[in-house]
Coordinates of C-alpha atoms and ligand atoms in Angstrom, one line a residue:
X1 CA 129.4 56.9 133.4
X2 CA 128.8 57.1 137.1
X3 CA 129.5 60.8 138.5
X4 CA 127.2 60.3 141.7
X5 CA 130.5 60.0 143.8
X6 CA 130.9 64.0 142.5
X7 CA 128.0 65.0 144.2
X8 CA 128.9 63.4 147.4
X9 CA 131.5 66.0 148.7
X10 CA 133.6 65.3 151.6
X11 CA 132.7 67.2 154.9
X12 CA 135.6 69.7 154.1
X13 CA 134.4 70.3 150.6
X14 CA 134.4 73.6 151.4
X15 CA 137.7 74.1 152.9
X16 CA 139.1 76.2 149.9
X17 CA 142.8 75.6 148.8
X18 CA 143.9 78.9 149.6
X19 CA 143.5 77.8 153.2
X20 CA 145.6 74.7 153.0
X21 CA 148.7 74.6 154.9
X22 CA 151.6 76.5 153.1
X23 CA 153.8 73.8 153.2
X24 CA 151.6 70.8 152.1
X25 CA 151.4 70.0 148.7
X26 CA 148.2 70.2 147.0
X27 CA 146.9 67.3 145.2
X28 CA 146.3 67.6 141.6
X29 CA 145.0 65.3 139.2
X30 CA 146.7 65.4 136.4
X31 CA 145.9 64.1 132.9
X32 CA 148.3 63.7 129.9
X33 CA 145.9 63.6 127.2
X34 CA 146.4 62.5 123.7
X35 CA 148.5 63.6 120.5
X36 CA 150.8 66.4 121.9
X37 CA 149.3 66.3 125.2
X38 CA 151.8 64.2 127.3
X39 CA 154.8 65.9 125.7
X40 CA 153.4 69.1 126.9
X41 CA 152.4 67.7 129.9
X42 CA 155.8 66.5 130.7
X43 CA 157.5 69.9 129.9
X44 CA 154.9 71.8 132.1
X45 CA 155.4 68.7 135.3
X46 CA 159.1 69.4 134.7
X47 CA 158.5 73.4 135.4
X48 CA 156.4 72.7 137.7
X49 CA 158.7 70.8 140.0
X50 CA 161.8 73.2 139.0
X51 CA 159.7 76.2 140.4
X52 CA 158.8 74.3 143.5
X53 CA 155.5 74.2 143.1
X54 CA 153.9 72.7 146.2
X55 CA 151.9 70.3 144.6
X56 CA 151.0 66.2 144.4
X57 CA 150.3 65.0 140.7
X58 CA 148.1 62.5 140.7
X59 CA 147.7 61.0 137.3
X60 CA 144.4 60.2 135.8
X61 CA 144.0 58.3 132.6
X62 CA 141.2 59.7 130.2
X63 CA 140.7 60.2 126.5
X64 CA 141.5 58.3 123.6
X65 CA 142.5 55.0 125.2
X66 CA 139.4 54.9 127.3
X67 CA 137.0 55.9 124.8
X68 CA 138.8 52.9 122.4
X69 CA 138.1 50.6 125.8
X70 CA 134.4 51.0 124.9
X71 CA 133.7 53.9 127.1
X72 CA 132.0 56.1 125.5
X73 CA 132.4 59.4 128.0
X74 CA 136.1 58.9 128.0
X75 CA 136.6 58.8 131.4
X76 CA 136.7 55.8 134.0
X77 CA 135.0 55.6 137.5
X78 CA 138.8 55.3 139.0
X79 CA 139.4 58.6 137.3
X80 CA 135.9 60.3 138.8
X81 CA 137.3 58.9 142.4
X82 CA 140.8 60.7 141.9
X83 CA 139.4 64.3 140.8
X84 CA 136.5 64.0 143.7
X85 CA 139.8 63.5 145.9
X86 CA 141.9 66.8 144.3
X87 CA 139.1 68.9 143.1
X88 CA 141.8 70.5 140.7
X89 CA 142.5 68.8 137.3
X90 CA 145.7 69.8 135.3
X91 CA 144.8 68.5 132.0
X92 CA 146.4 68.3 128.5
X93 CA 144.1 68.4 125.3
X94 CA 142.4 65.6 124.5
X95 CA 140.9 64.0 121.4
X96 CA 137.3 63.4 120.7
X97 CA 136.9 60.2 118.2
X98 CA 134.7 61.5 115.5
X99 CA 131.3 59.0 115.4
X100 CA 128.0 59.6 116.9
X101 CA 128.6 57.3 119.5
X102 CA 131.3 59.5 121.8
X103 CA 130.5 62.4 123.7
X104 CA 133.2 65.2 124.3
X105 CA 135.0 64.3 127.3
X106 CA 136.0 68.3 127.9
X107 CA 132.3 69.0 127.5
X108 CA 131.3 65.9 130.2
X109 CA 133.9 67.1 132.8
X110 CA 133.2 70.6 132.8
X111 CA 129.2 70.1 132.9
X112 CA 129.5 66.9 135.6
X113 CA 132.0 69.0 138.1
X114 CA 129.9 72.1 137.5
X115 CA 132.4 74.1 136.0
X116 CA 130.9 77.1 135.0
X117 CA 133.1 79.8 134.3
X118 CA 135.6 79.3 131.4
X119 CA 138.3 81.9 131.9
X120 CA 140.8 82.6 128.9
X121 CA 143.1 85.4 129.6
X122 CA 144.6 86.5 125.9
X123 CA 147.8 88.2 126.6
X124 CA 150.1 89.7 123.6
X125 CA 153.7 89.1 123.9
X126 CA 154.8 91.8 121.1
X127 CA 157.5 92.4 119.8
X128 CA 158.4 89.0 120.8
X129 CA 155.4 86.8 119.2
X130 CA 154.2 88.5 116.0
X131 CA 150.3 89.8 116.6
X132 CA 148.5 92.8 114.8
X133 CA 147.0 94.1 118.3
X134 CA 150.1 94.8 120.3
X135 CA 148.2 96.5 123.1
X136 CA 145.5 94.0 123.5
X137 CA 144.5 92.6 126.7
X138 CA 141.1 91.4 126.7
X139 CA 139.8 88.6 129.0
X140 CA 137.0 86.2 127.9
X141 CA 134.7 84.9 130.4
X142 CA 132.8 82.4 128.5
X143 CA 129.5 80.4 130.2
X144 CA 130.4 77.0 129.9
X145 CA 127.5 74.6 131.2
X146 CA 124.7 75.5 129.0
X147 CA 123.6 76.6 125.3
X148 CA 123.8 74.1 123.0
X149 CA 126.4 72.1 124.6
X150 CA 123.8 70.0 126.4
X151 CA 124.5 68.2 122.7
X152 CA 120.7 67.7 123.2
X153 CA 119.7 66.8 119.6
X154 CA 117.3 64.7 117.6
X155 CA 116.6 64.5 114.0
X156 CA 112.8 65.0 113.5
X157 CA 112.0 63.9 109.7
X158 CA 113.9 63.0 106.4
X159 CA 115.2 66.6 106.2
X160 CA 115.2 68.1 109.4
X161 CA 117.4 67.8 112.7
X162 CA 117.4 70.0 115.9
X163 CA 119.6 70.9 118.8
X164 CA 118.1 72.4 121.5
X165 CA 119.3 75.9 123.2
X166 CA 119.1 76.2 127.0
X167 CA 119.7 79.3 128.2
X168 CA 118.8 79.3 132.3
X169 CA 118.1 82.4 134.6
X170 CA 120.7 81.0 137.4
X171 CA 123.2 80.0 134.6
X172 CA 123.2 83.7 133.2
X173 CA 123.6 85.1 136.8
X174 CA 126.1 83.1 138.0
X175 CA 128.6 83.6 134.7
X176 CA 127.5 87.5 134.9
X177 CA 128.4 87.6 138.7
X178 CA 131.6 85.9 138.2
X179 CA 132.5 88.4 135.3
X180 CA 132.0 91.5 137.7
X181 CA 133.8 89.4 140.5
X182 CA 137.0 88.8 138.0
X183 CA 136.7 92.5 136.8
X184 CA 136.6 93.7 140.6
X185 CA 139.3 91.3 141.7
X186 CA 141.8 92.0 138.3
X187 CA 141.5 95.8 138.5
X188 CA 139.7 95.5 135.4
X189 CA 137.4 98.9 134.1
X190 CA 134.8 97.2 132.3
X191 CA 132.3 93.9 131.0
X192 CA 131.0 93.5 127.8
X193 CA 128.5 91.2 127.2
X194 CA 128.0 89.7 123.6
X195 CA 124.5 88.4 122.6
X196 CA 122.2 88.0 119.5
X197 CA 119.3 88.8 121.2
X198 CA 117.6 91.0 118.4
X199 CA 116.9 87.6 117.0
X200 CA 116.7 85.0 120.0
X201 CA 114.7 87.1 122.3
X202 CA 114.0 85.1 124.9
X203 CA 117.4 82.7 125.3
X204 CA 120.0 85.4 124.4
X205 CA 117.3 88.1 126.0
X206 CA 117.7 86.5 129.1
X207 CA 121.0 86.2 129.1
X208 CA 121.2 89.8 128.2
X209 CA 118.5 90.9 130.8
X210 CA 120.1 89.2 134.1
X211 CA 123.5 90.9 133.0
X212 CA 122.0 93.9 133.1
X213 CA 120.2 93.1 136.5
X214 CA 123.9 92.2 137.4
X215 CA 125.7 95.1 136.2
X216 CA 123.8 97.3 138.1
X217 CA 125.3 95.8 141.4
X218 CA 128.5 96.6 140.2
X219 CA 128.7 100.6 139.6
X220 CA 132.4 100.8 139.8
X221 CA 132.7 98.3 136.7
X222 CA 131.6 99.7 133.4
X223 CA 129.3 97.6 131.4
X224 CA 127.9 97.2 128.1
X225 CA 126.1 95.0 125.5
X226 CA 126.8 94.5 122.2
X227 CA 125.2 92.0 119.1
X228 CA 127.5 89.4 118.9
X229 CA 128.5 89.7 114.9
X230 CA 129.4 93.5 115.3
X231 CA 131.0 92.9 118.5
X232 CA 133.2 90.2 117.3
X233 CA 134.4 92.1 114.2
X234 CA 135.1 95.0 116.3
X235 CA 137.2 92.4 118.7
X236 CA 139.2 91.7 115.7
X237 CA 139.8 95.2 114.2
X238 CA 139.7 97.2 118.0
X239 CA 140.7 95.0 121.0
X240 CA 140.8 97.8 122.8
X241 CA 137.6 98.5 123.0
X242 CA 137.6 95.7 125.4
X243 CA 138.5 94.8 128.8
X244 CA 136.5 91.7 130.2
X245 CA 134.0 89.9 127.9
X246 CA 131.1 87.7 129.0
X247 CA 129.1 85.3 126.7
X248 CA 127.0 82.6 126.1
X249 CA 128.5 79.0 125.8
X250 CA 128.8 78.7 121.9
X251 CA 129.6 82.2 121.0
X252 CA 132.3 82.2 124.1
X253 CA 133.7 79.1 122.2
X254 CA 134.0 80.7 118.8
X255 CA 135.1 84.3 120.0
X256 CA 137.4 83.2 122.3
X257 CA 140.0 81.4 119.9
X258 CA 139.5 84.4 117.5
X259 CA 140.7 86.7 120.6
X260 CA 143.5 84.2 121.1
X261 CA 144.6 83.8 117.6
X262 CA 144.8 87.9 117.4
X263 CA 146.8 88.0 120.4
X264 CA 149.2 85.8 119.1
X265 CA 148.1 82.5 118.9
X266 CA 145.8 79.8 120.5
X267 CA 148.9 77.9 121.3
X268 CA 150.3 79.8 123.8
X269 CA 146.5 80.8 126.1
X270 CA 145.6 78.8 128.7
X271 CA 142.3 78.8 130.5
X272 CA 140.7 78.1 133.7
X273 CA 137.3 76.0 134.1
X274 CA 136.0 76.9 137.3
X275 CA 133.1 76.1 139.5
X276 CA 131.9 76.5 142.8
X277 CA 133.9 72.9 144.1
X278 CA 135.9 71.9 141.2
X279 CA 138.3 73.9 138.9
X280 CA 139.8 72.6 135.6
X281 CA 143.2 74.2 133.8
X282 CA 144.0 73.4 130.4
X283 CA 145.5 75.2 127.3
X284 CA 142.8 76.5 125.0
X285 CA 144.4 74.8 121.7
X286 CA 143.7 71.1 120.9
X287 CA 145.9 67.6 120.6
X288 CA 147.5 69.1 117.4
X289 CA 147.3 65.3 116.0
X290 CA 149.5 66.8 112.7
X291 CA 152.6 67.0 115.1
X292 CA 152.3 64.6 117.8
X293 CA 155.2 62.8 118.3
X294 CA 157.6 65.5 116.9
X295 CA 158.8 67.0 120.1
X296 CA 158.0 70.3 118.5
X297 CA 154.6 71.2 120.2
X298 CA 154.5 74.7 122.3
X299 CA 153.9 73.7 125.9
X300 CA 153.0 77.2 126.4
X301 CA 149.1 77.2 126.7
X302 CA 149.4 74.8 129.1
X303 CA 152.0 76.3 131.1
X304 CA 149.6 79.4 131.1
X305 CA 146.7 77.1 132.6
X306 CA 149.2 75.8 134.9
X307 CA 149.7 79.2 136.5
X308 CA 146.4 80.4 136.6
X309 CA 146.0 76.9 138.4
X310 CA 148.9 78.0 141.0
X311 CA 146.9 81.2 141.7
X312 CA 143.7 79.3 142.3
X313 CA 145.1 76.6 144.6
X314 CA 146.6 79.7 146.6
X315 CA 150.6 79.6 145.3
X316 CA 151.3 83.5 143.5
X317 CA 154.6 83.5 144.5
X318 CA 155.3 80.2 142.4
X319 CA 152.6 81.5 139.6
X320 CA 155.0 84.7 139.6
X321 CA 158.0 83.3 139.2
X322 CA 157.0 80.8 136.6
X323 CA 155.1 83.3 134.5
X324 CA 158.2 85.9 134.7
X325 CA 160.4 83.3 133.5
X326 CA 158.3 82.2 130.7
X327 CA 157.9 85.8 129.4
X328 CA 161.7 86.4 129.9
X329 CA 162.4 83.4 127.7
X330 CA 159.7 84.4 125.0
X331 CA 162.1 87.8 125.2
X332 CA 165.0 86.3 125.0
X333 CA 163.9 84.8 121.5
X334 CA 163.4 81.1 122.6
X335 CA 160.4 80.1 120.4
X336 CA 158.8 76.9 119.4
X337 CA 158.2 76.7 115.9
X338 CA 154.7 77.6 115.6
X339 CA 155.2 81.2 117.1
X340 CA 158.7 81.7 115.6
X341 CA 159.4 84.5 113.5
X342 CA 158.6 83.0 109.4
X343 CA 161.9 84.8 108.2
X344 CA 164.4 82.4 110.3
X345 CA 165.9 85.1 112.4
X346 CA 165.1 83.0 114.8
X347 CA 166.0 78.9 115.1
X348 CA 162.6 77.2 116.7
X349 CA 163.3 75.1 119.6
X350 CA 161.8 71.6 120.4
X351 CA 159.0 71.5 123.4
X352 CA 162.1 70.0 125.7
X353 CA 164.5 72.8 125.2
X354 CA 161.9 75.3 125.3
X355 CA 160.9 74.1 128.6
X356 CA 164.5 73.7 129.8
X357 CA 165.2 77.5 128.9
X358 CA 162.4 78.5 131.3
X359 CA 164.0 76.5 134.1
X360 CA 167.1 78.0 133.6
X361 CA 165.5 81.4 134.0
X362 CA 163.9 81.1 137.0
X363 CA 164.4 83.9 139.5
X364 CA 164.4 86.1 136.4
X365 CA 161.9 88.8 135.1
X366 CA 161.3 90.6 131.9
X367 CA 163.2 93.5 130.5
X368 CA 160.6 94.9 127.9
X369 CA 157.6 92.6 128.6
X370 CA 155.8 93.6 131.5
X371 CA 156.9 91.9 134.3
X372 CA 153.8 89.6 136.0
X373 CA 152.4 90.1 139.2
X374 CA 150.5 87.6 140.7
X375 CA 149.6 89.5 144.4
X376 CA 145.8 88.8 143.6
X377 CA 143.2 86.5 145.1
X378 CA 143.0 83.6 142.5
X379 CA 140.8 81.6 144.2
X380 CA 137.3 80.8 142.8
X381 CA 135.1 83.7 144.1
X382 CA 131.8 82.8 145.8
X383 CA 128.8 83.3 143.7
X384 CA 125.6 83.3 145.1
X385 CA 122.3 83.2 143.0
X386 CA 119.4 85.6 143.9
X387 CA 115.9 83.3 144.6
X388 CA 113.7 84.3 142.0
X389 CA 109.7 84.8 142.9
X390 CA 107.7 81.9 141.0
X391 CA 105.4 83.6 138.4
X392 CA 101.9 82.7 137.7
X393 CA 102.2 80.2 134.7
X394 CA 99.3 79.6 132.4
X395 CA 98.9 77.3 129.4
X396 CA 97.5 79.0 126.4
X397 CA 98.2 77.3 123.5
X398 CA 100.8 74.1 121.8
X399 CA 103.0 74.1 119.2
X400 CA 102.7 70.7 117.3
X401 CA 105.5 69.6 114.8
X402 CA 104.6 67.1 112.4
X403 CA 106.4 65.3 109.9
X404 CA 104.2 66.1 106.9
X405 CA 105.5 65.7 103.0
X406 CA 102.2 65.1 101.2
X407 CA 100.7 67.4 98.5
X408 CA 103.6 68.9 97.0
X409 CA 104.1 70.5 100.8
X410 CA 101.5 72.6 100.1
X411 CA 100.8 74.5 103.2
X412 CA 97.2 75.6 102.4
X413 CA 96.4 71.9 102.2
X414 CA 97.8 71.4 105.1
X415 CA 96.3 74.2 107.1
X416 CA 92.8 73.0 105.9
X417 CA 93.1 69.8 106.6
X418 CA 94.1 70.7 110.3
X419 CA 91.5 73.1 110.5
X420 CA 88.9 70.0 109.9
X421 CA 89.7 68.1 112.8
X422 CA 87.0 67.9 114.9
X423 CA 86.5 67.2 118.7
X424 CA 88.7 69.6 120.4
X425 CA 88.5 73.1 122.0
X426 CA 92.6 73.6 120.8
X427 CA 92.1 75.6 117.1
X428 CA 94.8 76.0 114.6
X429 CA 96.1 79.6 114.5
X430 CA 98.9 79.3 112.2
X431 CA 101.5 77.2 110.4
X432 CA 105.3 77.8 110.0
X433 CA 108.1 76.2 107.9
X434 CA 111.5 77.0 109.6
X435 CA 110.2 79.6 111.9
X436 CA 108.4 81.3 109.0
X437 CA 104.5 81.7 108.6
X438 CA 103.5 79.9 105.3
X439 CA 99.5 79.7 106.8
X440 CA 97.5 81.6 106.7
X441 CA 98.4 84.0 104.1
X442 CA 101.7 82.4 103.4
X443 CA 104.1 83.7 100.6
X444 CA 103.8 81.1 97.9
X445 CA 107.9 81.6 97.3
X446 CA 109.0 80.2 101.1
X447 CA 111.2 77.5 100.8
X448 CA 109.5 74.5 102.8
X449 CA 110.7 71.2 104.4
X450 CA 108.5 68.1 105.7
X451 CA 108.8 69.8 109.2
X452 CA 106.1 71.6 110.1
X453 CA 105.2 74.1 113.2
X454 CA 101.5 73.5 113.8
X455 CA 100.4 76.3 116.7
X456 CA 96.8 75.5 118.2
X457 CA 95.5 78.1 120.7
X458 CA 91.6 78.0 122.2
X459 CA 89.7 81.0 121.0
X460 CA 90.1 84.7 122.5
X461 CA 93.5 83.3 123.9
X462 CA 92.1 81.6 126.8
X463 CA 93.7 78.8 129.1
X464 CA 94.1 75.6 127.9
X465 CA 94.0 72.4 129.9
X466 CA 96.5 69.5 129.2
X467 CA 93.3 67.2 128.6
X468 CA 92.8 69.4 125.2
X469 CA 96.3 68.6 124.5
X470 CA 96.0 65.2 124.4
X471 CA 92.5 65.4 122.8
X472 CA 94.6 67.8 120.0
X473 CA 97.2 64.8 119.5
X474 CA 94.6 62.1 119.7
X475 CA 92.5 63.9 116.6
X476 CA 96.0 64.1 115.1
X477 CA 96.9 60.7 115.2
X478 CA 93.2 59.9 114.0
X479 CA 93.6 62.0 111.2
X480 CA 96.8 59.9 110.4
X481 CA 99.2 62.9 111.1
X482 CA 102.8 62.0 112.4
X483 CA 103.4 64.5 115.5
X484 CA 107.1 64.9 116.5
X485 CA 107.0 66.4 119.2
X486 CA 104.8 69.3 120.9
X487 CA 106.0 72.7 122.8
X488 CA 103.8 74.4 125.6
X489 CA 102.8 77.8 125.0
X490 CA 103.2 79.4 128.5
X491 CA 102.5 82.5 129.9
X492 CA 104.4 84.1 133.0
X493 CA 102.9 86.5 134.8
X494 CA 100.6 87.2 132.0
X495 CA 103.9 87.9 129.8
X496 CA 104.4 85.6 126.9
X497 CA 106.6 82.8 127.1
X498 CA 107.2 82.0 123.6
X499 CA 108.3 83.7 120.5
X500 CA 105.9 84.8 117.5
X501 CA 106.8 83.2 114.3
X502 CA 108.5 85.4 111.2
X503 CA 105.8 87.1 109.9
X504 CA 103.1 86.1 112.4
Ligands
NAI601 P1 144.5 72.0 117.5 O1 144.5 73.3 118.6 O2 144.3 70.5 118.0 O3 145.4 72.2 116.2 C1 145.0 73.4 115.2 C2 146.4 73.8 114.7 O4 147.2 74.4 115.7 C3 147.3 72.6 114.0 O5 147.8 73.0 112.9 C4 148.1 72.1 115.0 O6 149.1 71.6 114.8 C5 148.6 73.7 115.8 N1 148.9 73.5 117.2 C6 148.2 73.2 118.3 N2 148.4 73.6 119.5 C7 149.9 73.7 119.3 C8 150.7 73.9 120.2 N3 151.1 73.6 121.7 N4 152.0 73.9 119.6 C9 152.3 74.0 118.4 N5 151.0 73.9 117.4 C10 150.0 73.7 118.0 O7 142.4 71.9 116.9 P2 142.3 70.5 116.1 O8 143.4 69.9 114.7 O9 141.0 71.2 115.4 O10 141.7 69.4 116.9 C11 142.4 68.2 117.4 C12 141.5 67.5 118.2 O11 142.0 68.4 119.6 C13 140.3 67.3 118.0 O12 140.3 65.7 118.3 C14 139.4 68.1 118.9 O13 138.2 67.6 119.5 C15 140.6 68.3 120.0 N6 140.2 69.4 121.0 C16 140.7 69.3 122.1 C17 140.9 70.2 123.0 C18 140.9 70.1 124.6 O14 141.2 69.1 125.0 N7 140.6 70.9 125.1 C19 140.4 71.7 122.4 C20 140.5 71.6 121.2 C21 140.5 71.0 120.7

């Protein structure tokens, strides 16, 4: 995949869409997707046309067909070119082929284009679409580029695989700032951060710490942080406790689907993927292969995504007309099968009939549902990241991971063999298995796999040289150990930059 063109931004790149001439159509890259994608995209393009959206839709081909041509990233160089020219994508869901050779195109697009914020409003349509939480009005803002979604995975031993979770200071700051800017622009009162920093003290701890620092700069917006497990339970039961929720990528992926589903259905929620230069708008749901080609898919999620796009490109007038026509259609009981009442009081309509019903209501406003107002600024806020002072970094040890499956996996045997290694300054401090200390003084009950983390430091916690690490690895090699990776132990301005083993 050649993404270099994306970084060679044209000179006018900073020109925001909202400053474009109001009459000049805004070029949009349009991907029709897989499964139900083409059906719902046709419906949405029809509605954009009927609503007189000032856009110039330029098709790009991505997804299944491209994968099957042998392009493992699912996107051709010509599509990247169109994306570079338009800088805005309206995308129907695509199918990621199963199998280890394929990368998720959704993740590739988000990461390659720097779409760091995934914004998912979860509105309700009570009493017209069933929800257990009629008053719910939550926006989920998910970090979109980091965490385990780098997809950096390795199988290291017969039994053990790993996935690298990367949380960065600038990435955390961008998403926290985006969440507060979003709250401020949209008249929201509170931003809540969900993390698991009671366990992941360094990664989630950093996300939390940066969130708190950014929150201090927005005294007009309430802020709090909660542990993700109880927070998600509370969100499912009492969503009125929440307003804007910001969270790392993986949690955001899961929690946003939960929030969308309890607000009514994942089938009716759209999402905006926003970066500094590019933006992509889509439905929250996937390509629904089980109903593809039947003409019964709900186009609402993608329509919602298109409405968010209209705000972003500076056409809130069109967004408002389309939004209100959509609400009026739902209010009039015109519903597709996925959200129609189960008691058969209303007959479900097709994708096409739903789109026609929305078109027929352009210019109308709902009577019971709250009419939509699109007078805010939907363009991407300029997000700046504060420079960080470089701390003093010192190497104080190394964790060497071994694939070791001898002596009935007795950690005491391994410990003694490692302590007997000669010829280096680094000495064994402890061994853990799956993070739990098993040597010295481990518990005999601890289940052990073939994957051992062996921590070496120099006496009196002194400073280590790279040459000493190399000497240690040479000694391990000499003694016949299969070392599979190393992680260096650093301090930053004297503060420990690594976690302790459970029980250390
Ligand atoms: P899915 O969201 O496609 O479907 C889940 C269930 O919801 C199915 O029963 C489906 O019929 C129903 N559904 C979804 N959207 C609907 C709509 N608009 N109208 C009526 N019913 C709807 O999730 P699934 O089955 O897990 O994934 C299918 C494929 O979609 C996979 O290949 C997955 O990788 C891909 N996917 C793509 C996404 C994207 O392009 N942004 C997001 C999520 C999944």
